[in-house]
Short mmCIF file of C-alpha atoms and ligand atoms in Angstrom, two decimals:
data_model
loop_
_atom_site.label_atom_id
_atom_site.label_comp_id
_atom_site.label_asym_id
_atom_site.label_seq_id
_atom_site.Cartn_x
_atom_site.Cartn_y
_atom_site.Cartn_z
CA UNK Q 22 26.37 5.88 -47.46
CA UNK Q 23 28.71 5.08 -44.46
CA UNK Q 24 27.78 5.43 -40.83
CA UNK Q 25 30.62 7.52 -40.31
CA UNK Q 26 30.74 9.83 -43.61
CA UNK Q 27 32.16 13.65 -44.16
CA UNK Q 28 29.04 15.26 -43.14
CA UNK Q 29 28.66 13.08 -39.99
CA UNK Q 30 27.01 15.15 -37.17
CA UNK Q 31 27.19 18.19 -39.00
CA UNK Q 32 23.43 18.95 -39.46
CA UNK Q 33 23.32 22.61 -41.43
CA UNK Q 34 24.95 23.81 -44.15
CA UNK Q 35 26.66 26.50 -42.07
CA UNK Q 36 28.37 23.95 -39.80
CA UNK Q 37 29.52 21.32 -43.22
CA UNK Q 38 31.54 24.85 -44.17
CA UNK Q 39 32.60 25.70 -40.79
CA UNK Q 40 34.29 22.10 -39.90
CA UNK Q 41 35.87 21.56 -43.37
CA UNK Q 42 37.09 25.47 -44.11
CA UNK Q 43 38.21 26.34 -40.32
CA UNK Q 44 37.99 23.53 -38.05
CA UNK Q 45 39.07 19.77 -39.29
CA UNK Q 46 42.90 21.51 -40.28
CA UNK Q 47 43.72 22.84 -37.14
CA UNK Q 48 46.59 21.02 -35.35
CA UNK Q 49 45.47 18.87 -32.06
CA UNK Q 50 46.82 19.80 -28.17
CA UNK Q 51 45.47 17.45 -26.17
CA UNK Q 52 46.43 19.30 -22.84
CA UNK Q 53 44.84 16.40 -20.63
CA UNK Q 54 45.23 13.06 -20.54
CA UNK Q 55 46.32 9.23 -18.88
CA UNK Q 56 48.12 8.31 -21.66
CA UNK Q 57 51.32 6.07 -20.25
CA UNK Q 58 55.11 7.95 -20.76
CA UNK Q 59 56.84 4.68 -21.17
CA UNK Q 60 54.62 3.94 -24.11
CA UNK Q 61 55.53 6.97 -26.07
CA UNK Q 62 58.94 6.45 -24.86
CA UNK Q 63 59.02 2.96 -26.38
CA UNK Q 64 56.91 3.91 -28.93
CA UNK Q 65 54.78 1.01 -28.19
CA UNK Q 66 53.25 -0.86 -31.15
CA UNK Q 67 49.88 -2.55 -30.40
CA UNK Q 68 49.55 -6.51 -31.05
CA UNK Q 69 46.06 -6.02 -31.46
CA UNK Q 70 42.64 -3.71 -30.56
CA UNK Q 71 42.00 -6.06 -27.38
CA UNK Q 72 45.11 -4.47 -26.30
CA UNK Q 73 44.31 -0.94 -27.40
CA UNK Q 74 40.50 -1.03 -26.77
CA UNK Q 75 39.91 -2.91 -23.56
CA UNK Q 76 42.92 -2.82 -21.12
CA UNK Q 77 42.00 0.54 -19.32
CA UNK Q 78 38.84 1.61 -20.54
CA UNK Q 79 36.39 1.87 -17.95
CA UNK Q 80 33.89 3.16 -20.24
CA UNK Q 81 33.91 0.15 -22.40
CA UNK Q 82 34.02 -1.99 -18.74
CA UNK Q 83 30.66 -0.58 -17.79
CA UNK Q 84 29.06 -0.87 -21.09
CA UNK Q 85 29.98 -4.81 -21.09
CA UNK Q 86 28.45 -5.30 -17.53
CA UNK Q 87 25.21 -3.38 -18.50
CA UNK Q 88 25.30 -5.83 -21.24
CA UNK Q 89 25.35 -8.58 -18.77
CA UNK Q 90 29.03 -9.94 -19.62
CA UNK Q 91 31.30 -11.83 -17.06
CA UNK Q 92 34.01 -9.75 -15.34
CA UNK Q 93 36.50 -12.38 -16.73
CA UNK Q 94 36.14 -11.02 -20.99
CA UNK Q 95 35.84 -7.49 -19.00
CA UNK Q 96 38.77 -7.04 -16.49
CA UNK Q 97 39.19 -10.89 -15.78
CA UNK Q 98 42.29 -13.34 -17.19
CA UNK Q 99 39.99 -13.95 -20.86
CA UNK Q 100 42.47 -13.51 -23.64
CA UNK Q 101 42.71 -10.00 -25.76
CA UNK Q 102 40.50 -11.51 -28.20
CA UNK Q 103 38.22 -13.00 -26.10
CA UNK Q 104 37.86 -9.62 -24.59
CA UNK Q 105 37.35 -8.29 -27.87
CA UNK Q 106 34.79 -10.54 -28.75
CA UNK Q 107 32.98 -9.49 -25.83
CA UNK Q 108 33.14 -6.07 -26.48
CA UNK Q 109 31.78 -6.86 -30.72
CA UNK Q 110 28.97 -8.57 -28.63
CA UNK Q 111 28.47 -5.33 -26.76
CA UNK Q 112 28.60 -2.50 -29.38
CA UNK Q 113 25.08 -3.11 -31.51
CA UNK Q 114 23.48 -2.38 -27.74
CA UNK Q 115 25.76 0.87 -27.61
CA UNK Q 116 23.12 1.91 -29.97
CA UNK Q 117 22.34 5.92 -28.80
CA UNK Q 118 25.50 5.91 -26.56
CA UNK Q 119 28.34 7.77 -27.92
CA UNK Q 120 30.49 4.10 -27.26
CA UNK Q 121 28.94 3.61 -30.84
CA UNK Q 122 30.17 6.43 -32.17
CA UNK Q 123 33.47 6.50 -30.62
CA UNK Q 124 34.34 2.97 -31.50
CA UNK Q 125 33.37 3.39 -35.32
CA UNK Q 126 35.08 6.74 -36.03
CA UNK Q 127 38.07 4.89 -34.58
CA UNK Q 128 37.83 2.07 -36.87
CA UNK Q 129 37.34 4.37 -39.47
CA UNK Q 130 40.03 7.20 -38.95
CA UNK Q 131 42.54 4.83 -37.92
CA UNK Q 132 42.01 1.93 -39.94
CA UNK Q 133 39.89 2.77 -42.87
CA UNK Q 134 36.90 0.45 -41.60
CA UNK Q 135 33.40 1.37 -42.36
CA UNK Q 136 31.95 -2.02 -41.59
CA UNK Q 137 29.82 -1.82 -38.26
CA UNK Q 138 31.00 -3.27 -35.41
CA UNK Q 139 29.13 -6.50 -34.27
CA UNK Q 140 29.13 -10.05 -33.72
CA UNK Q 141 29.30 -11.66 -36.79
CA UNK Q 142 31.84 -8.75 -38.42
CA UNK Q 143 34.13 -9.15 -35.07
CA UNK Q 144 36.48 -12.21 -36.71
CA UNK Q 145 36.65 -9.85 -40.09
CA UNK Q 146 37.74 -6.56 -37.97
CA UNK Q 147 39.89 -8.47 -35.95
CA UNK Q 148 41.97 -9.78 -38.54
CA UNK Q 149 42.43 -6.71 -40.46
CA UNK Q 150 43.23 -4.56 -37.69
CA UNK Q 151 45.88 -6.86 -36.56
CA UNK Q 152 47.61 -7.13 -39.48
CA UNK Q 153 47.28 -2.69 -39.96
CA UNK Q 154 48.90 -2.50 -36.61
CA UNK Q 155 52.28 -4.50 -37.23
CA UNK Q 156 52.63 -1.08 -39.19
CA UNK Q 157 54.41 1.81 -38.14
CA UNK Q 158 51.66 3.97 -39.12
CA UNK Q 159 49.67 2.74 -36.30
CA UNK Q 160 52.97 2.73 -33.81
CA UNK Q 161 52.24 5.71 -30.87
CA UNK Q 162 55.02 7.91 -32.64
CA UNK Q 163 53.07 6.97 -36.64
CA UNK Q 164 49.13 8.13 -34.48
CA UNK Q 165 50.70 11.20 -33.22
CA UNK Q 166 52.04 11.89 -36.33
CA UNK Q 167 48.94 11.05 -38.78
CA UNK Q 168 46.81 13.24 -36.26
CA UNK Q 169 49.30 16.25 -35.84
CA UNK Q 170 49.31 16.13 -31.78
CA UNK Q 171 51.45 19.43 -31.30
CA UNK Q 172 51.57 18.81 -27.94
CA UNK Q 173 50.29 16.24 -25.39
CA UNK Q 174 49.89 16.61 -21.49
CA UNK Q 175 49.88 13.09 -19.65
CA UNK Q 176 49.14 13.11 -15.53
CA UNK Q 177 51.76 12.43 -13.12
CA UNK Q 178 52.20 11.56 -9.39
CA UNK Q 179 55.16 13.77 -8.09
CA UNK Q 180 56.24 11.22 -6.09
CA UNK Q 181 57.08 8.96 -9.25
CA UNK Q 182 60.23 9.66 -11.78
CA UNK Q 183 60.11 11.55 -14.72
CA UNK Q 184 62.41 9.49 -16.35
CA UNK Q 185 60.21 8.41 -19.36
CA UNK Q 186 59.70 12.11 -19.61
CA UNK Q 187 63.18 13.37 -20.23
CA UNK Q 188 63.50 10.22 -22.60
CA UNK Q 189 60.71 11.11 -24.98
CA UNK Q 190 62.34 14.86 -25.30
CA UNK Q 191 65.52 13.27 -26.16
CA UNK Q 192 63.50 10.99 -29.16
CA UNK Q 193 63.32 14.89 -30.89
CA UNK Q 194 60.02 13.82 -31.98
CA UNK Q 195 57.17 16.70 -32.92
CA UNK Q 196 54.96 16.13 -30.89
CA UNK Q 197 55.97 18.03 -27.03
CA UNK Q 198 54.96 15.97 -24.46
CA UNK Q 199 54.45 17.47 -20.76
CA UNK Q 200 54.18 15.89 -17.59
CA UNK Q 201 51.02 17.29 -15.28
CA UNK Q 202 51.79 17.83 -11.67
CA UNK Q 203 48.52 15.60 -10.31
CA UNK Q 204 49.44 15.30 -6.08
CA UNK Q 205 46.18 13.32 -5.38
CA UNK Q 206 47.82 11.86 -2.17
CA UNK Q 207 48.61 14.56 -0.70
CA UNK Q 208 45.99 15.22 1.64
CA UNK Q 209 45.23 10.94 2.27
CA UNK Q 210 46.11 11.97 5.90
CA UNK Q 211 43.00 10.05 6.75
CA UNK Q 212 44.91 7.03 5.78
CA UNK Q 213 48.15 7.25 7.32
CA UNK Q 214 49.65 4.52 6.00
CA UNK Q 215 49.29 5.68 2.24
CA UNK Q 216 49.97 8.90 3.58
CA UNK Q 217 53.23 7.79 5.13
CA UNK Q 218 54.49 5.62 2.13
CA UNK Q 219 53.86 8.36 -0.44
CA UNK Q 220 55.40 11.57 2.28
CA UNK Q 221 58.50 9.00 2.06
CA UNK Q 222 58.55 9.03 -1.52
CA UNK Q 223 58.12 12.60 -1.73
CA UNK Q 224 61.41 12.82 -0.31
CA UNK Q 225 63.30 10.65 -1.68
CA UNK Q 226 62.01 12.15 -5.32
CA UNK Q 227 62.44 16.05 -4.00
CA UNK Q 228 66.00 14.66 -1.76
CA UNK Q 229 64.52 16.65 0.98
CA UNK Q 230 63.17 15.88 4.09
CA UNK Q 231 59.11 14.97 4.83
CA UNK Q 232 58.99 14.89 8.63
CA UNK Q 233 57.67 18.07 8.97
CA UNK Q 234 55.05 20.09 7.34
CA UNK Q 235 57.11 23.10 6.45
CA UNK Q 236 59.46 20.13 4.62
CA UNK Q 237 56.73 18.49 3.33
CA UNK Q 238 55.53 21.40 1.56
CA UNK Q 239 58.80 22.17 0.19
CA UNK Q 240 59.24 18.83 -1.49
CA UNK Q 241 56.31 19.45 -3.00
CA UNK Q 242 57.37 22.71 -4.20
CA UNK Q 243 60.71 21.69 -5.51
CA UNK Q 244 58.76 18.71 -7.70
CA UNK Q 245 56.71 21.55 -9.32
CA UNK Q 246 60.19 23.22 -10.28
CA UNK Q 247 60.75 19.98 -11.73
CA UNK Q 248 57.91 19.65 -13.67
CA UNK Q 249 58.36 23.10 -14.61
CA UNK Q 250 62.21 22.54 -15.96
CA UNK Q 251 60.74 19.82 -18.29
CA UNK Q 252 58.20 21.79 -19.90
CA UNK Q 253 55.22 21.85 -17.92
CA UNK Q 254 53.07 24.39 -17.32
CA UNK Q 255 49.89 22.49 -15.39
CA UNK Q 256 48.59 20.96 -12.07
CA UNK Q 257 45.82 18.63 -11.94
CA UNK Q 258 43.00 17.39 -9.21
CA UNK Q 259 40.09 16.04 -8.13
CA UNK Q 260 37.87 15.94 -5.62
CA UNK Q 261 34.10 15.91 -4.64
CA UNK Q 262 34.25 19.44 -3.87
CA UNK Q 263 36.05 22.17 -2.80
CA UNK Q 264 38.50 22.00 0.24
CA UNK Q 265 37.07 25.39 2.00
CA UNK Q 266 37.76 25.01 5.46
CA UNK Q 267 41.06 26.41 6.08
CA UNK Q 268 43.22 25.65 9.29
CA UNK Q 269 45.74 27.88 10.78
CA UNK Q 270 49.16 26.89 10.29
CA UNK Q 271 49.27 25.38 13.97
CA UNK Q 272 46.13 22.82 13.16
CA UNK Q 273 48.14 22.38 9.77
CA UNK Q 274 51.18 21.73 11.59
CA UNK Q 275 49.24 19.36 14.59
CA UNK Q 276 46.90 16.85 11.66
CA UNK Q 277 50.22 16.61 9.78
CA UNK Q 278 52.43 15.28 12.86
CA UNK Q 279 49.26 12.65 13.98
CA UNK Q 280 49.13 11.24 10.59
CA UNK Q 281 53.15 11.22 10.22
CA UNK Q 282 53.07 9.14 13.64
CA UNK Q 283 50.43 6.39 12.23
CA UNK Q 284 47.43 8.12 13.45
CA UNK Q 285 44.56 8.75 10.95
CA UNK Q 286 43.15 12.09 10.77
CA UNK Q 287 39.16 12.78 11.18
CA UNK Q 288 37.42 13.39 7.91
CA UNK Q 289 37.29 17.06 8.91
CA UNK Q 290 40.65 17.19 9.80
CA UNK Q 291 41.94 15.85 6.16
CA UNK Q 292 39.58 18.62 4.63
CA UNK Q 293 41.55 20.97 6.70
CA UNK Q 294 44.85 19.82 5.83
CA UNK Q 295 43.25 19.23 2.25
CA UNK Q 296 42.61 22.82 1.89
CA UNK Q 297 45.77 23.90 3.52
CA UNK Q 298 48.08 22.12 1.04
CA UNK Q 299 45.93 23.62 -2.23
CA UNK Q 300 46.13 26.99 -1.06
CA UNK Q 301 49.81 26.38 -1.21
CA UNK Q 302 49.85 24.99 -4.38
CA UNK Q 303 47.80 27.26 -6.23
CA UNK Q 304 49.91 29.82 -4.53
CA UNK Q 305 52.48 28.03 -6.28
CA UNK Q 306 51.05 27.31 -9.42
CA UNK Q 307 50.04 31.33 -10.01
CA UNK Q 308 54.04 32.42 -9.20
CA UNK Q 309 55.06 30.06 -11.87
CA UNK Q 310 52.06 30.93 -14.57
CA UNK Q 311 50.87 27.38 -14.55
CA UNK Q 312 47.18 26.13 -15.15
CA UNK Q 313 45.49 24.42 -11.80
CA UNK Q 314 42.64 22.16 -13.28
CA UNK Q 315 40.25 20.63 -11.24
CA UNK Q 316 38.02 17.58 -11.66
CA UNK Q 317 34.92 18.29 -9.51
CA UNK Q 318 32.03 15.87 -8.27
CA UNK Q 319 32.15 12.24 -9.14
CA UNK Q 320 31.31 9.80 -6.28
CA UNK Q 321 34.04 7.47 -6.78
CA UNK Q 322 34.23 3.53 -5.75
CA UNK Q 323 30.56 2.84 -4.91
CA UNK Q 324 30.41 -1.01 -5.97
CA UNK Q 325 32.32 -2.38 -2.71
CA UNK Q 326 32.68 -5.87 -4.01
CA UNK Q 327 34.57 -5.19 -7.38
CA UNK Q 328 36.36 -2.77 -5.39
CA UNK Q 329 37.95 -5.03 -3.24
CA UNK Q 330 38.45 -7.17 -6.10
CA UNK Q 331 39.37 -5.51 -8.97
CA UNK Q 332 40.13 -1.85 -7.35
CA UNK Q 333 39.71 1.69 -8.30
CA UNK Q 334 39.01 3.35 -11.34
CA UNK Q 335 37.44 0.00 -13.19
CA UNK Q 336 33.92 1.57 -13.81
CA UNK Q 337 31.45 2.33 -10.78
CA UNK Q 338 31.84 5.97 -10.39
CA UNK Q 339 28.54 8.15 -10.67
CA UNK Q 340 28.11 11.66 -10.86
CA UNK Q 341 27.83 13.11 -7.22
CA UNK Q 342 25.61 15.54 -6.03
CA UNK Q 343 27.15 17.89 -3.30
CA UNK Q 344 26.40 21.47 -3.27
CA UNK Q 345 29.13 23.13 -5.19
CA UNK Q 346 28.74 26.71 -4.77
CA UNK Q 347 29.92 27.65 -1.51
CA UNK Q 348 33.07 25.88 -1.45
CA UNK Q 349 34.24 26.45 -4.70
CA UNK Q 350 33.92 30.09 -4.44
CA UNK Q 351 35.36 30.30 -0.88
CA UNK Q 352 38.56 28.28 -2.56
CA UNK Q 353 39.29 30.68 -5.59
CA UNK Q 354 38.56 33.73 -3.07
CA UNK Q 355 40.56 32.59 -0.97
CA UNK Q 356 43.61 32.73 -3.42
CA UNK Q 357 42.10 35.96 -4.99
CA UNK Q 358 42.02 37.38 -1.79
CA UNK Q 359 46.35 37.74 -2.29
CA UNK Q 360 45.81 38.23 -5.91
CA UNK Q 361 47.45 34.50 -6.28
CA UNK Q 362 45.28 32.74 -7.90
CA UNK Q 363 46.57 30.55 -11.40
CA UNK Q 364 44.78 30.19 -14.03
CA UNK Q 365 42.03 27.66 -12.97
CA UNK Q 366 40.37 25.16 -15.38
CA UNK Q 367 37.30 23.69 -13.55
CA UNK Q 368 36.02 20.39 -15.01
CA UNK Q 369 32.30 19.70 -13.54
CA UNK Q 370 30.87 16.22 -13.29
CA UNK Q 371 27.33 17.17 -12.34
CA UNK Q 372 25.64 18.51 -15.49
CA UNK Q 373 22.76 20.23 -13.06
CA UNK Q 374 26.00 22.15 -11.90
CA UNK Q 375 26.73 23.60 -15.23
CA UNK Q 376 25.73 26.94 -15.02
CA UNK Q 377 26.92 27.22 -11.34
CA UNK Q 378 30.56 26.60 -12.63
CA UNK Q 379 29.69 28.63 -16.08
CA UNK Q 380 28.88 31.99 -13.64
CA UNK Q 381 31.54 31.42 -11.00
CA UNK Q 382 34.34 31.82 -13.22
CA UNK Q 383 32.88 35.27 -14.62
CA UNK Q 384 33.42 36.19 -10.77
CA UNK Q 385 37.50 35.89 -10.92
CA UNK Q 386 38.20 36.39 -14.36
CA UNK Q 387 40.89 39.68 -15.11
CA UNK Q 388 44.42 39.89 -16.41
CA UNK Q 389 44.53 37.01 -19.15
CA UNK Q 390 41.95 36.11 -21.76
CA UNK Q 391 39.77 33.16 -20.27
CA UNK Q 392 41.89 32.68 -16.93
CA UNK Q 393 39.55 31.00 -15.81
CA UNK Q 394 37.92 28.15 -17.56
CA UNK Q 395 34.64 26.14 -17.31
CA UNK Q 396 36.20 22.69 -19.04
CA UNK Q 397 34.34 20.85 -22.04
CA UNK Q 398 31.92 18.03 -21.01
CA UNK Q 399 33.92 15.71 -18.43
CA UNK Q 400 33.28 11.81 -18.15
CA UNK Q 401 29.75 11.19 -17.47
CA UNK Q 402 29.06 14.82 -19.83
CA UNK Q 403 31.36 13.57 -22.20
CA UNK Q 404 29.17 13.32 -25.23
CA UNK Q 405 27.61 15.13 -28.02
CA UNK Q 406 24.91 16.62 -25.81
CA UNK Q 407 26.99 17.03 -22.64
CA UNK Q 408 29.51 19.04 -24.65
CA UNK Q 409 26.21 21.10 -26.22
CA UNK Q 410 25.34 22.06 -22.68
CA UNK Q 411 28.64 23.00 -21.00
CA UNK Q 412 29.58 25.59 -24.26
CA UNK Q 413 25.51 26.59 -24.48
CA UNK Q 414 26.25 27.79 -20.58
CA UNK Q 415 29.46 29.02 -21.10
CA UNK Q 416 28.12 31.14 -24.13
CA UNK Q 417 25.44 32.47 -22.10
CA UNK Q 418 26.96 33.22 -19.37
CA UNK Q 419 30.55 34.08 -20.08
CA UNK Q 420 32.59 34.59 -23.38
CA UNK Q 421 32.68 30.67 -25.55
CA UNK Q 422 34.90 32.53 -28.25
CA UNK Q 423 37.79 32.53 -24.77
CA UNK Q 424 36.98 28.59 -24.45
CA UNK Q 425 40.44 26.71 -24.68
CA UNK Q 426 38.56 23.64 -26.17
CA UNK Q 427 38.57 20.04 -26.15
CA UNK Q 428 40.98 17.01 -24.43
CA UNK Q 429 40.34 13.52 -24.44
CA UNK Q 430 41.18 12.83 -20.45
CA UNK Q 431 41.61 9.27 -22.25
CA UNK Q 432 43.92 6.32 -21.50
CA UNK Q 433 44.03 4.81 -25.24
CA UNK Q 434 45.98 6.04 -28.14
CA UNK Q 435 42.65 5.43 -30.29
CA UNK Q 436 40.90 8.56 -28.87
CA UNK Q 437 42.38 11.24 -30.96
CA UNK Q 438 39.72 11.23 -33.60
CA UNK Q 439 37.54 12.33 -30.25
CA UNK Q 440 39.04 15.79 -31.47
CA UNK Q 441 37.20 15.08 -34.44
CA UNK Q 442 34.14 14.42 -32.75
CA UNK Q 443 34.24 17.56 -30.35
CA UNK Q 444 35.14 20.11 -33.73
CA UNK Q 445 31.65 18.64 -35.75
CA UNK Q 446 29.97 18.75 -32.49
CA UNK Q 447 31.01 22.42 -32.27
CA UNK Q 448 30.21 23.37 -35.49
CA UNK Q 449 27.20 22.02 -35.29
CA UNK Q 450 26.17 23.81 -32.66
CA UNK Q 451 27.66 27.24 -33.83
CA UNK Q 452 26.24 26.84 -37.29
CA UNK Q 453 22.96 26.08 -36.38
CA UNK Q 454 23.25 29.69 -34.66
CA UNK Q 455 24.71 31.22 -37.49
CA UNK Q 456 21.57 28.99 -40.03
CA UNK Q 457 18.73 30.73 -37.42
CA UNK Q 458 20.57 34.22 -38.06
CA UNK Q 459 21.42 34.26 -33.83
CA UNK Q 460 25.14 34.95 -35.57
CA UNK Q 461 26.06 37.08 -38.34
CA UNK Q 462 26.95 35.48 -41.45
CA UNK Q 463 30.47 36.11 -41.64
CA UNK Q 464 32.17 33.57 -42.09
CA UNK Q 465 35.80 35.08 -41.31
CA UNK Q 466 34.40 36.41 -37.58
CA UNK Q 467 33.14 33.12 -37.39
CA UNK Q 468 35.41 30.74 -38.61
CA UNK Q 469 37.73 32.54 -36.52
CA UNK Q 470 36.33 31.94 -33.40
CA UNK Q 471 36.15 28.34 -34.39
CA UNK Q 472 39.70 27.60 -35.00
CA UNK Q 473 40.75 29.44 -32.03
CA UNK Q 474 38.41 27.12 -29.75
CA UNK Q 475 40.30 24.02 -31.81
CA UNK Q 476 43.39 24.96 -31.29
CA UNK Q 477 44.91 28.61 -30.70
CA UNK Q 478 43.02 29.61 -27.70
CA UNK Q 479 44.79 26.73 -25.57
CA UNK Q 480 48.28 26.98 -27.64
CA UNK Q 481 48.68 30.73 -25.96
CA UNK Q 482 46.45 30.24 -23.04
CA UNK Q 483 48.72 27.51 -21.62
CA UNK Q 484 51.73 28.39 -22.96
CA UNK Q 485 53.89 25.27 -23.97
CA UNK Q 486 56.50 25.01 -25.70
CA UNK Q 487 55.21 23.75 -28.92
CA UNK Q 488 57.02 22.84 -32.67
CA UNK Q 489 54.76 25.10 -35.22
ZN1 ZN S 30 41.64 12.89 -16.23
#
């Protein structure tokens, strides 16, 4: 038998019925994501899985170096193949890591490969892949097709066009794909010279004027109206914790003219203005029915050398440990305090913080089914068991059968069989409930609930626009 077969993770007879009958046919919206506009756009075709596997996978990075690689086959000048050859290396010690499974339901789903991934089968794989992807099957427009993506949500700086946007709605293709609102720079008034260059190109992308706060603030308001005009319908961030500090609008007004004259603001001082600019927003973002997520907890950059040589986002982030509580709830009071607060999707990077985000959203919940949401697994909890534990909290503690489901947060076009992955993982779970007689055996209440956590539940909780 296969590594990766049809009954691959699913571990009772309950769940086998539950993926096949109700879950493995539902359509995919992958409502977060890095996936690159000008790519769907162009409707990039790969030259080969060096390309596709290793350019911007940070995962894969870290794997390599645990392995004890060189930085030049991981983020070095090494050719794609070289890279790849690396990585073959790597994947027999992925062993127990879901890298392993990842990487073979990939070469499975998208190219029909059941051969494991090593050393000696790397020259074999490589070959055959290359020659699968000169097809238009395996173009971005053929994946999104062969894995009916409804609707995709990439993340966006508001300072930066939205060009590629407007061109992939003209393409007419079926698959929507929406621009997220992610203003990460916003409160960098700590850095005033990133603050300054990006206030600039607020401007020039609102045509408004950034030398005050009150303008400021309204550049940022007319990008969400621009956002909003193509389609989307959600606002993403991240941050250690909470911004729960909130200035009045004179201290607002005071940290925001210092930084706009070249003079950094105090680490309290950008929490302040931090937490003055989300309560905006999220003021914003419930007027206009939109979806605020936000990524909470990693501790980002920790590896100063390959962070002054390579830069950000290349692989040494850990899971943080800050008390979460406190400022979380003080935030979403805050806005509930005006009755103006969005629907909130809170993504948790600390898995000892899972039930603290599972039983704070049952404390603002009211008005829409699931407003607010505890996300599936994130990052370091994105595996079989991290995924186990967010929806075994969430089902304790709140209602899973409101859960809007699964993304892939990834930056490859490969990761769409993680859909896959997430639905088996879920019916696991849920049948091994429904095997132990914790669920009734109904298979219509059931299966129900499981297609609606694949699919429906974030099709009408986030309301795009999207081709049936
Ligand atoms: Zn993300």
């Amino acid at each position: 038998m296969t590594f990766i077969h049809d009954e691959f993770l699913l571990n009772n007879e309950p769940a086998r019925r539950l993926y096949h009958e109700y879950a493995a046919g539902e359509p995919i919206l992958d409502y977060h994501n890095h996936l690159p506009p000008v790519e769907i756009a162009g409707n990039r075709q790969f030259a080969n899985l060096g390309e596709m596997w290793l350019e911007g996978d940070h995962y894969k990075w870290r794997a390599m170096r645990a392995n004890g690689e060189q930085e030049e086959v991981i983020t070095g000048n090494a050719s794609a193949k070289d890279k790849f050859l690396a990585w073959a290396r790597t994947v027999p010690h992925t062993l127990c890591n879901p890298l392993y499974h990842w990487t073979h339901l990939e070469l499975s789903r998208h190219f029909g490969i059941d051969t494991l991934l090593n050393e000696e089968t790397a020259e074999e794989i490589w070959e055959e892949t290359t020659a699968k992807l000169a097809q238009p099957e395996l173009s971005v427009h053929g994946i999104l097709k062969q894995f009916d993506v409804r609707a995709l949500c990439t993340t966006d700086d508001p300072t930066e066009s939205l060009d590629q946007h407007e061109a992939i709605a003209a393409l007419g293709i079926r698959t929507k794909v929406y621009p997220t609102f992610r203003p990460d720079k916003a409160w960098s008034v700590d850095e005033p010279k990133l603050f300054n260059m990006w206030a600039d190109k607020l401007a020039a992308a609102a045509d408004g004027d950034t030398g005050t706060l009150s303008g400021f603030l309204a550049a940022l308001e007319k990008r969400v109206d621009d956002f909003h005009a193509l389609g989307s319908r959600l606002s993403d961030h991240s941050f250690p914790y909470c911004f729960d500090n909130f200035p009045s609008a004179t201290e607002a007004n005071r940290i925001f003219d210092k930084a706009r004259l070249g003079r950094a603001a105090t680490g309290e001082e950008q929490r302040k203005f931090g937490a003055h600019v989300m309560e905006h927003l999220g003021r914003l973002y419930a007027q206009k029915d939109w979806a605020m997520q936000m990524h909470i907890g990693p501790q980002r950059n920790n590896n100063t050398r390959l962070f002054q040589t390579i830069g950000p986002d290349i692989g040494c982030d850990s899971i943080g440990a800050w008390p979460q509580a406190a400022p979380l709830a003080k935030f979403l009071d805050r806005l509930e305090q005006d009755d103006l607060l969005p629907k909130t999707i809170l993504y948790n990077n600390n898995l000892n913080d899972n039930f603290v985000f599972a039983t704070m959203i049952g404390n603002f919940q009211g008005g829409t089914p699931g407003k607010l949401q505890f996300g599936s697994g994130w990052w370091h909890a994105d595996q079989q068991e991290g995924m186990e534990w967010q929806m075994k909290a969430l089902a304790n503690t709140g209602l899973l059968s409101r859960f809007i489901g699964m993304l892939t947060d990834s930056r490859s076009f490969l990761s769409f069989p993680r859909h896959e992955y997430f639905r088996r993982t879920l019916c696991n779970l849920i049948g091994e409930w429904m095997a132990g007689g914790k669920l009734p055996d109904d298979y219509d209440l059931i299966g129900d609930m499981v297609k609606r956590i694949c699919y429906q539940n974030a099709r009408e909780y986030l309301k795009l626009v999207v081709e049936e």
